[in-house]
XYZ file of N, CA and C in Angstrom:
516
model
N 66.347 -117.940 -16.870
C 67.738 -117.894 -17.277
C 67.813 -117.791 -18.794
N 68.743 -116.640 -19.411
C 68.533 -116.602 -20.566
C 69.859 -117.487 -21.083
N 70.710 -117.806 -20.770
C 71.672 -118.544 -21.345
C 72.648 -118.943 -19.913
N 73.530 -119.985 -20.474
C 74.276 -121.331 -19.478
C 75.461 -120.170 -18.679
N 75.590 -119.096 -18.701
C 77.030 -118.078 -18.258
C 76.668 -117.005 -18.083
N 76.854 -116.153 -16.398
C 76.071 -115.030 -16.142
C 76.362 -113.783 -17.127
N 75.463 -113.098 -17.042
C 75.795 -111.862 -18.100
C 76.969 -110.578 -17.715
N 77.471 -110.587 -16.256
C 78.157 -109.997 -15.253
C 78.628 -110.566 -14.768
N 80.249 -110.712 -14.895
C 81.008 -111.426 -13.986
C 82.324 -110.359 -13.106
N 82.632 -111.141 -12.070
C 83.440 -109.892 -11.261
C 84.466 -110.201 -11.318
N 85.439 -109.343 -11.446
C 86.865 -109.740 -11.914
C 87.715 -109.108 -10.846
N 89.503 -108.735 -10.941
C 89.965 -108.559 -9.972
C 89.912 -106.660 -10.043
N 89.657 -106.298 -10.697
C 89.562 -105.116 -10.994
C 88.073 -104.419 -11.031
N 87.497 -105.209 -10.799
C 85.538 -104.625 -10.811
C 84.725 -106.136 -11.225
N 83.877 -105.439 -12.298
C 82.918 -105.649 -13.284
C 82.961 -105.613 -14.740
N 82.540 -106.612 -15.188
C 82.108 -106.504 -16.686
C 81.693 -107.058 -16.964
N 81.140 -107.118 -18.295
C 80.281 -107.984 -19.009
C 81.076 -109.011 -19.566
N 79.802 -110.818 -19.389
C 80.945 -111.913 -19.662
C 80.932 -111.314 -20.947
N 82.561 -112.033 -21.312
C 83.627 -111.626 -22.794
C 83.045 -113.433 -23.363
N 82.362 -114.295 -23.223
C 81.850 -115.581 -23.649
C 80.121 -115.006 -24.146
N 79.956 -114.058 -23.869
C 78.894 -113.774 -24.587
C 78.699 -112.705 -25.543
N 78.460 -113.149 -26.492
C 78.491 -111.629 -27.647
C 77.524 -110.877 -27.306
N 77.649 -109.725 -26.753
C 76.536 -108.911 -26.467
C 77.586 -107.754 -26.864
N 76.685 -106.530 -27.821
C 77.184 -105.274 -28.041
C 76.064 -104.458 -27.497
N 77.283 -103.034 -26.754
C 75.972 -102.514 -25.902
C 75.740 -101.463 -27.262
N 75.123 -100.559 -26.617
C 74.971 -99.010 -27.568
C 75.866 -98.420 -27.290
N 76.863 -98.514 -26.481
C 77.975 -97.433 -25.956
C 79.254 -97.821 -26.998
N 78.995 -99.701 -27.375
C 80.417 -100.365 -28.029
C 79.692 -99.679 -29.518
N 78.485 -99.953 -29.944
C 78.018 -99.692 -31.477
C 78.281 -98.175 -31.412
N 78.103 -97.233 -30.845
C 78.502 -95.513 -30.698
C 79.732 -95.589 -31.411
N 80.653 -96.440 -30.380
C 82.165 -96.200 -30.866
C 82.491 -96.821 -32.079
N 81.733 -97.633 -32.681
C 82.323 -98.486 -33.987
C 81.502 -97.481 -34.640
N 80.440 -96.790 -34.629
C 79.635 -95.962 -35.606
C 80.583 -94.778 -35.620
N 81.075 -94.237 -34.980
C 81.799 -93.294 -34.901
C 82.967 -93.347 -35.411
N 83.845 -94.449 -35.052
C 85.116 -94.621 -35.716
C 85.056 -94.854 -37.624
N 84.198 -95.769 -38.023
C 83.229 -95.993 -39.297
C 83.218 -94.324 -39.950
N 82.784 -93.729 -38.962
C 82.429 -92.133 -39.908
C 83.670 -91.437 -40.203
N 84.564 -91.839 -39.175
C 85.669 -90.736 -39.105
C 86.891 -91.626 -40.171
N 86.393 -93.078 -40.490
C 87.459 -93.577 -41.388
C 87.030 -93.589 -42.894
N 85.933 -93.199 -43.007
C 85.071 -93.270 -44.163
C 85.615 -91.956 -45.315
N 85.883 -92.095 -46.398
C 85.659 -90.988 -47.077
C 84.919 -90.583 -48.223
N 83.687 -91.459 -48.133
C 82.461 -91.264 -48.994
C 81.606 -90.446 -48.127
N 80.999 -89.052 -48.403
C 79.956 -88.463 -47.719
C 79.125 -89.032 -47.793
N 78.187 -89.480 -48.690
C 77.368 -90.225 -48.443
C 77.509 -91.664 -46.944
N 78.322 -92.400 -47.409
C 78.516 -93.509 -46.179
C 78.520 -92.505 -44.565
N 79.415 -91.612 -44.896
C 79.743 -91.247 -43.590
C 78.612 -90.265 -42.486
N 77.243 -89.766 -43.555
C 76.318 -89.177 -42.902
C 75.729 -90.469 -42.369
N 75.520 -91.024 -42.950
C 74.532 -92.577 -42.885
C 75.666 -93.102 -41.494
N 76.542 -93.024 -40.934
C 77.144 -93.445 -39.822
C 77.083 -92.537 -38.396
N 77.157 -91.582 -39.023
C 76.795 -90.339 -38.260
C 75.406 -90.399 -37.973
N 74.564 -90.347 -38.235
C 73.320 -90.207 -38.543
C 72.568 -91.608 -37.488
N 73.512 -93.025 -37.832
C 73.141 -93.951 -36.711
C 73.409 -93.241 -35.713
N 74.556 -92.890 -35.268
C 75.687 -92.837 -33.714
C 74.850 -91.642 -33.051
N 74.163 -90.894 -33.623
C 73.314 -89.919 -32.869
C 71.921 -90.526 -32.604
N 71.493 -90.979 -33.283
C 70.631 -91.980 -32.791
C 70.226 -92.875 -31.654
N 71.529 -93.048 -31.641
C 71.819 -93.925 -30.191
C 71.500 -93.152 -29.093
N 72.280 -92.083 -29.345
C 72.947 -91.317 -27.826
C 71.555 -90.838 -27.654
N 70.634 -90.974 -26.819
C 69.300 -90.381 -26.032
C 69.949 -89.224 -24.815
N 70.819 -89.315 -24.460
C 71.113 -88.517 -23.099
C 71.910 -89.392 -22.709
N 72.597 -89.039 -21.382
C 73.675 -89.483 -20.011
C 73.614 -90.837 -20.257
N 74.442 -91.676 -20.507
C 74.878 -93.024 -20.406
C 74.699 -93.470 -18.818
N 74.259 -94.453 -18.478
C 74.006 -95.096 -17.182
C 73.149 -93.621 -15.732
N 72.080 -93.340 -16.863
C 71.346 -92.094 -15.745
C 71.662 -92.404 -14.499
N 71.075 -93.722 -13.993
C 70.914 -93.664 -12.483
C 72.187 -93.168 -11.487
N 73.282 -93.698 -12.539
C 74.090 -93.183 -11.745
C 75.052 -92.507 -11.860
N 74.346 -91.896 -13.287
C 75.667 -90.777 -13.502
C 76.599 -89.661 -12.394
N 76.154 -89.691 -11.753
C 76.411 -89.012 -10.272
C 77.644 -89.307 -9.466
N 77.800 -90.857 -9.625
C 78.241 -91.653 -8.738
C 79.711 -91.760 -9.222
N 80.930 -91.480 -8.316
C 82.805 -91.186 -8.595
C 82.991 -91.866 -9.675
N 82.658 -93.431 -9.444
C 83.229 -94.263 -10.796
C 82.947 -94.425 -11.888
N 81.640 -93.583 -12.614
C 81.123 -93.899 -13.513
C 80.907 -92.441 -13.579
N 81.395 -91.248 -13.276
C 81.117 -89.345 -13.823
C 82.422 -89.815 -15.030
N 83.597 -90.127 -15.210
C 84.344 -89.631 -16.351
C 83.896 -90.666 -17.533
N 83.331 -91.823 -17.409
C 83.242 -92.485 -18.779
C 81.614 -91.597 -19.211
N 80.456 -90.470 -18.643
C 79.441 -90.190 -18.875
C 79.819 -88.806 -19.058
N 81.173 -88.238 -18.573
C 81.602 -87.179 -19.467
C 82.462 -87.278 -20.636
N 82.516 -88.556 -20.806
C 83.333 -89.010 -21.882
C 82.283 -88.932 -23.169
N 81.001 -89.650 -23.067
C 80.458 -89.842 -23.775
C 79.330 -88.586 -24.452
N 79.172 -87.490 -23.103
C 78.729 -86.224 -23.630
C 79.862 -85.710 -24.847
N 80.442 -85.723 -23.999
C 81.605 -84.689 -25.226
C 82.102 -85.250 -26.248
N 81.785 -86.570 -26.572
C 81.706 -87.813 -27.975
C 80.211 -87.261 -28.631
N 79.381 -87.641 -27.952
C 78.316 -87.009 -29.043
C 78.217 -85.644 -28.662
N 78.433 -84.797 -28.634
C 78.455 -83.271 -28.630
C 79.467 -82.752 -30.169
N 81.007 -83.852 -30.165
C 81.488 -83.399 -30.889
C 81.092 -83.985 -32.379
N 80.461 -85.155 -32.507
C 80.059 -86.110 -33.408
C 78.542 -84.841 -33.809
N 77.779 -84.630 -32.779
C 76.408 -84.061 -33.243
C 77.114 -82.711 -34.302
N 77.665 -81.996 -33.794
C 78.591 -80.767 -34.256
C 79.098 -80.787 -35.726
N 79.902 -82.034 -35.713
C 80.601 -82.454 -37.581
C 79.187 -82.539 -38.058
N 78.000 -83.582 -37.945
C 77.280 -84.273 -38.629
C 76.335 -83.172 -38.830
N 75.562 -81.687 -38.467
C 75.189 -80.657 -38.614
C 75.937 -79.992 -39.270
N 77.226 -79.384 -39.445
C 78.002 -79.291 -40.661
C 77.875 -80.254 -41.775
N 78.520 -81.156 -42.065
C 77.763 -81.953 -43.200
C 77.002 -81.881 -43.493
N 76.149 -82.198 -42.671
C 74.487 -82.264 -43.237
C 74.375 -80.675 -44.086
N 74.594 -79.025 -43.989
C 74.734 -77.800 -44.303
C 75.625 -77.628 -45.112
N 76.573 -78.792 -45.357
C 77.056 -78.482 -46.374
C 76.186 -79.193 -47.700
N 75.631 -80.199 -47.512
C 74.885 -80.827 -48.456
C 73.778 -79.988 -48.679
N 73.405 -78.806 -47.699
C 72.296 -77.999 -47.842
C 70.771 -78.579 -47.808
N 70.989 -79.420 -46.698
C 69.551 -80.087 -46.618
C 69.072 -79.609 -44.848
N 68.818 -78.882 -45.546
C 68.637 -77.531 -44.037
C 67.318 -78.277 -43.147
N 66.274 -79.008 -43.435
C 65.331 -80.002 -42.810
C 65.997 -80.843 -42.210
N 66.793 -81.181 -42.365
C 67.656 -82.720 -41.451
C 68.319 -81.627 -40.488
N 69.092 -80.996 -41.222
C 70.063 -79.897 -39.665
C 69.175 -79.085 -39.004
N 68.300 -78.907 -39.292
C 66.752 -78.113 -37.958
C 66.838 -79.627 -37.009
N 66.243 -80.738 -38.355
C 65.786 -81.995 -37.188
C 66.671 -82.070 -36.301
N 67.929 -82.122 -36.581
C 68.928 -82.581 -35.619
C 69.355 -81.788 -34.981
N 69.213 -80.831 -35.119
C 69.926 -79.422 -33.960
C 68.793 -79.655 -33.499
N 67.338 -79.455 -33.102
C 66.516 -79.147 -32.514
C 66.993 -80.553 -31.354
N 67.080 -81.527 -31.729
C 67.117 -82.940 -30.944
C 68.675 -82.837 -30.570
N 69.363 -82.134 -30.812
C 70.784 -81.846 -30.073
C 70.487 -81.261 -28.670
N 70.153 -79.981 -28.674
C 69.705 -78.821 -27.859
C 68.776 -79.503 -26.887
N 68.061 -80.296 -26.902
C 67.122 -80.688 -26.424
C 67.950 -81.931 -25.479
N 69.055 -82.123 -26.103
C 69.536 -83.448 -24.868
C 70.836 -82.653 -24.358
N 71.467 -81.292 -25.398
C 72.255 -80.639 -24.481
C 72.034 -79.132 -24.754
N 71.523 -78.645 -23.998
C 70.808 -77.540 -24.003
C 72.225 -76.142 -24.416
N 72.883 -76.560 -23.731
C 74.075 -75.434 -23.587
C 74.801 -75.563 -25.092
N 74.527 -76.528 -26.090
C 75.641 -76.778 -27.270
C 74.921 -75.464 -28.448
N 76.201 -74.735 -28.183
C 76.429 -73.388 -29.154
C 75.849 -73.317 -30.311
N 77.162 -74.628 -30.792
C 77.219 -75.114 -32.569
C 75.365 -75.519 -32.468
N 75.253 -76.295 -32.271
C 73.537 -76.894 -32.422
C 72.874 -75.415 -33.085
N 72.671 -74.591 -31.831
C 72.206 -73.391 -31.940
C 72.565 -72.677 -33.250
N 73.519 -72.833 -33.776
C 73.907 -71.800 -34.687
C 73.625 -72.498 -35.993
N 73.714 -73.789 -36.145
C 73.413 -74.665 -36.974
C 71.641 -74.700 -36.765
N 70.916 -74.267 -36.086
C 69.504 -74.507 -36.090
C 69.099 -72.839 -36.446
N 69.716 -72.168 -36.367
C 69.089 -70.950 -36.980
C 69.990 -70.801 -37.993
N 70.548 -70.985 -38.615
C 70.967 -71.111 -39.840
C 70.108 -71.978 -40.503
N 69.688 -73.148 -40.349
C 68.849 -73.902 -41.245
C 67.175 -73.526 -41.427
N 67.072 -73.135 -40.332
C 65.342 -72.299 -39.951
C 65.459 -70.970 -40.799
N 66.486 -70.310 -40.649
C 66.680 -69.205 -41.409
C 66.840 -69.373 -42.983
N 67.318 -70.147 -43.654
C 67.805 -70.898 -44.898
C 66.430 -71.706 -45.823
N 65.332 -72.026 -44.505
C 64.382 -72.328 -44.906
C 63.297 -71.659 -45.052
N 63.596 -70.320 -44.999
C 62.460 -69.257 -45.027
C 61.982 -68.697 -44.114
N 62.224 -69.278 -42.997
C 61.527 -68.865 -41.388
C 61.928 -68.063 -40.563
N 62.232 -66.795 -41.380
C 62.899 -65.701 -40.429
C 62.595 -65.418 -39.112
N 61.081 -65.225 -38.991
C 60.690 -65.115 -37.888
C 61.262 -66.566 -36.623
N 60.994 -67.671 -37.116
C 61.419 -68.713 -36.217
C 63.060 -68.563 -35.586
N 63.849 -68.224 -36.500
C 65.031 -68.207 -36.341
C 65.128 -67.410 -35.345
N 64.804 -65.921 -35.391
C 64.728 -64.764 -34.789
C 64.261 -65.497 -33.109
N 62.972 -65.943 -33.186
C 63.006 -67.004 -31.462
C 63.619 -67.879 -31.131
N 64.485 -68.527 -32.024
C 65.255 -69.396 -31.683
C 66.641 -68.384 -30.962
N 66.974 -67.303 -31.915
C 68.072 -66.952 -31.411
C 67.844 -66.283 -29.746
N 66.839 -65.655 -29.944
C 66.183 -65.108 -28.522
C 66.378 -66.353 -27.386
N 66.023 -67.426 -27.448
C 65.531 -68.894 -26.949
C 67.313 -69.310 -26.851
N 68.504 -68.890 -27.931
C 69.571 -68.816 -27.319
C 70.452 -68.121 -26.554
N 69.807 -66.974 -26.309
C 70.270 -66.094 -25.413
C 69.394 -66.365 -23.745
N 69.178 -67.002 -23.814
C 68.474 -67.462 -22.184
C 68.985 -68.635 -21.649
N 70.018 -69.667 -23.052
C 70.342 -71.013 -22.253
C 71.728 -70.388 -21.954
N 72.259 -69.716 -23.144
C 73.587 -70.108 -23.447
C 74.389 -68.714 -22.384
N 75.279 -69.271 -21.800
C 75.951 -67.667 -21.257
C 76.530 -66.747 -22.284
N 76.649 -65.495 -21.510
C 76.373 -64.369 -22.611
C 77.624 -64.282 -23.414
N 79.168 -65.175 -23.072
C 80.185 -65.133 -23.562
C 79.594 -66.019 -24.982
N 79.019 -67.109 -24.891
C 78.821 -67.978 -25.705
C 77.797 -67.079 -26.404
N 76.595 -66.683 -25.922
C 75.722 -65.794 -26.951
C 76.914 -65.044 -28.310
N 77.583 -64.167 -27.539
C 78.306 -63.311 -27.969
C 79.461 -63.391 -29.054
N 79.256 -65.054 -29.199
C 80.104 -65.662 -29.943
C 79.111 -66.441 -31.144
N 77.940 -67.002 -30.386
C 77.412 -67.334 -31.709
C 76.378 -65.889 -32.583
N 76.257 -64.599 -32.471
C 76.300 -63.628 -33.080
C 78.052 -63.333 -33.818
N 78.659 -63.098 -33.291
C 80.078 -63.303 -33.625
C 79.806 -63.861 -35.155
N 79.650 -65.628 -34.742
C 79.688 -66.608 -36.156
C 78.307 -66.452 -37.075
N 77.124 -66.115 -36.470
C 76.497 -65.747 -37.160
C 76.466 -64.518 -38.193
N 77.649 -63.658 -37.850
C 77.726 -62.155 -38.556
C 78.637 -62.700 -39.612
N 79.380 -63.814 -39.318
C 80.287 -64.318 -40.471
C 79.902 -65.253 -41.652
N 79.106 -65.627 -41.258
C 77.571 -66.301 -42.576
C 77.191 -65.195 -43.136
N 78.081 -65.613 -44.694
C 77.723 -64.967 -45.899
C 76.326 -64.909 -46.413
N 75.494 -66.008 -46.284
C 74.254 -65.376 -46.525
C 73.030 -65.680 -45.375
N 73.903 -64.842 -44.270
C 72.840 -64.838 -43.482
C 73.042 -63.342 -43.174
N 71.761 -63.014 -43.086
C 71.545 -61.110 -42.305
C 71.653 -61.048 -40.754
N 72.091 -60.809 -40.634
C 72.039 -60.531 -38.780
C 71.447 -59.288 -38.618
N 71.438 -58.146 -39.185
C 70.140 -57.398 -38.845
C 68.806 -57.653 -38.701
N 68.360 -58.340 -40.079
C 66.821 -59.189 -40.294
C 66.751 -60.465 -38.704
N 67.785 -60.594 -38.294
C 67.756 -61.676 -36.806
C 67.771 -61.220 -35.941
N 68.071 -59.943 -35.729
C 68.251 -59.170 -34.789
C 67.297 -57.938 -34.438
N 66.261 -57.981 -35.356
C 65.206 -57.264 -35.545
C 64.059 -56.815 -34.380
């Protein structure tokens, strides 16, 4: 027994966690890291908040049962929280022009949501920015196999609108 009051108590409405014990999950620190970034108006503070809140998010909140009626909208809640959080914080990060952190983090975006556009376009922009034409060039290839071809067709679209990016030399 780790303490005198269960950690789950059942109420008239479900489940929750006892409110007599301070326990913060990663789902409550997400949302205070997140709210923190979006109230912040020091860039500096606000990458450093951003920068936790993605951290957190590994994938699907409650795997086992993401599946299951009562618990699909708070695990599509939380995709499309860090999808839109990963998205700002890859902008920032490109605007500060530290094109090594927005590879790191687009690569580890894509990788927990394969289908996210922005990631993609933000990871060959920074691969590209860093000299690695050729890489970029497989990356973009490598986005034309996840992403459907409306979405391809759109991140060429935004890629043709990056002033200093070539889309011929990517398209090569």
């Amino acid at each position: 027994m780790i303490c005198d009051y269960p950690l789950i108590e059942s109420t008239n409405n479900g489940y929750r966690v006892n409110p007599h014990l301070n326990i913060i999950t990663d789902i409550q620190q997400f949302d205070r890291l997140c709210e923190a970034a979006r109230q912040t108006v020091r860039p500096v503070q606000k990458v450093n908040y951003m920068k936790r809140a993605v951290h957190l998010y590994s994938g699907s909140i409650f795997r086992e049962a993401q599946d299951e009626h009562w618990i699909v909208g708070q695990v599509n809640l939380y995709r499309l929280r860090y999808v839109a959080l990963v998205n700002e914080f890859l902008g920032t990060l490109a605007e500060t022009q530290d094109y090594a952190c927005v590879q790191h983090y687009a690569l580890k975006a894509i990788d927990i949501m394969p289908g996210n556009l922005k990631a993609y376009y933000w990871l060959i922009v920074a691969t590209y920015h860093l000299g690695a034409i050729d890489l970029a060039r497989t990356e973009l290839k490598r986005s034309k196999s996840t992403l459907t071809s409306e979405e391809y067709s759109i991140l060429l679209g935004n890629l043709k609108k990056t002033k200093d990016i070539s889309i011929e030399e990517l398209t090569q």
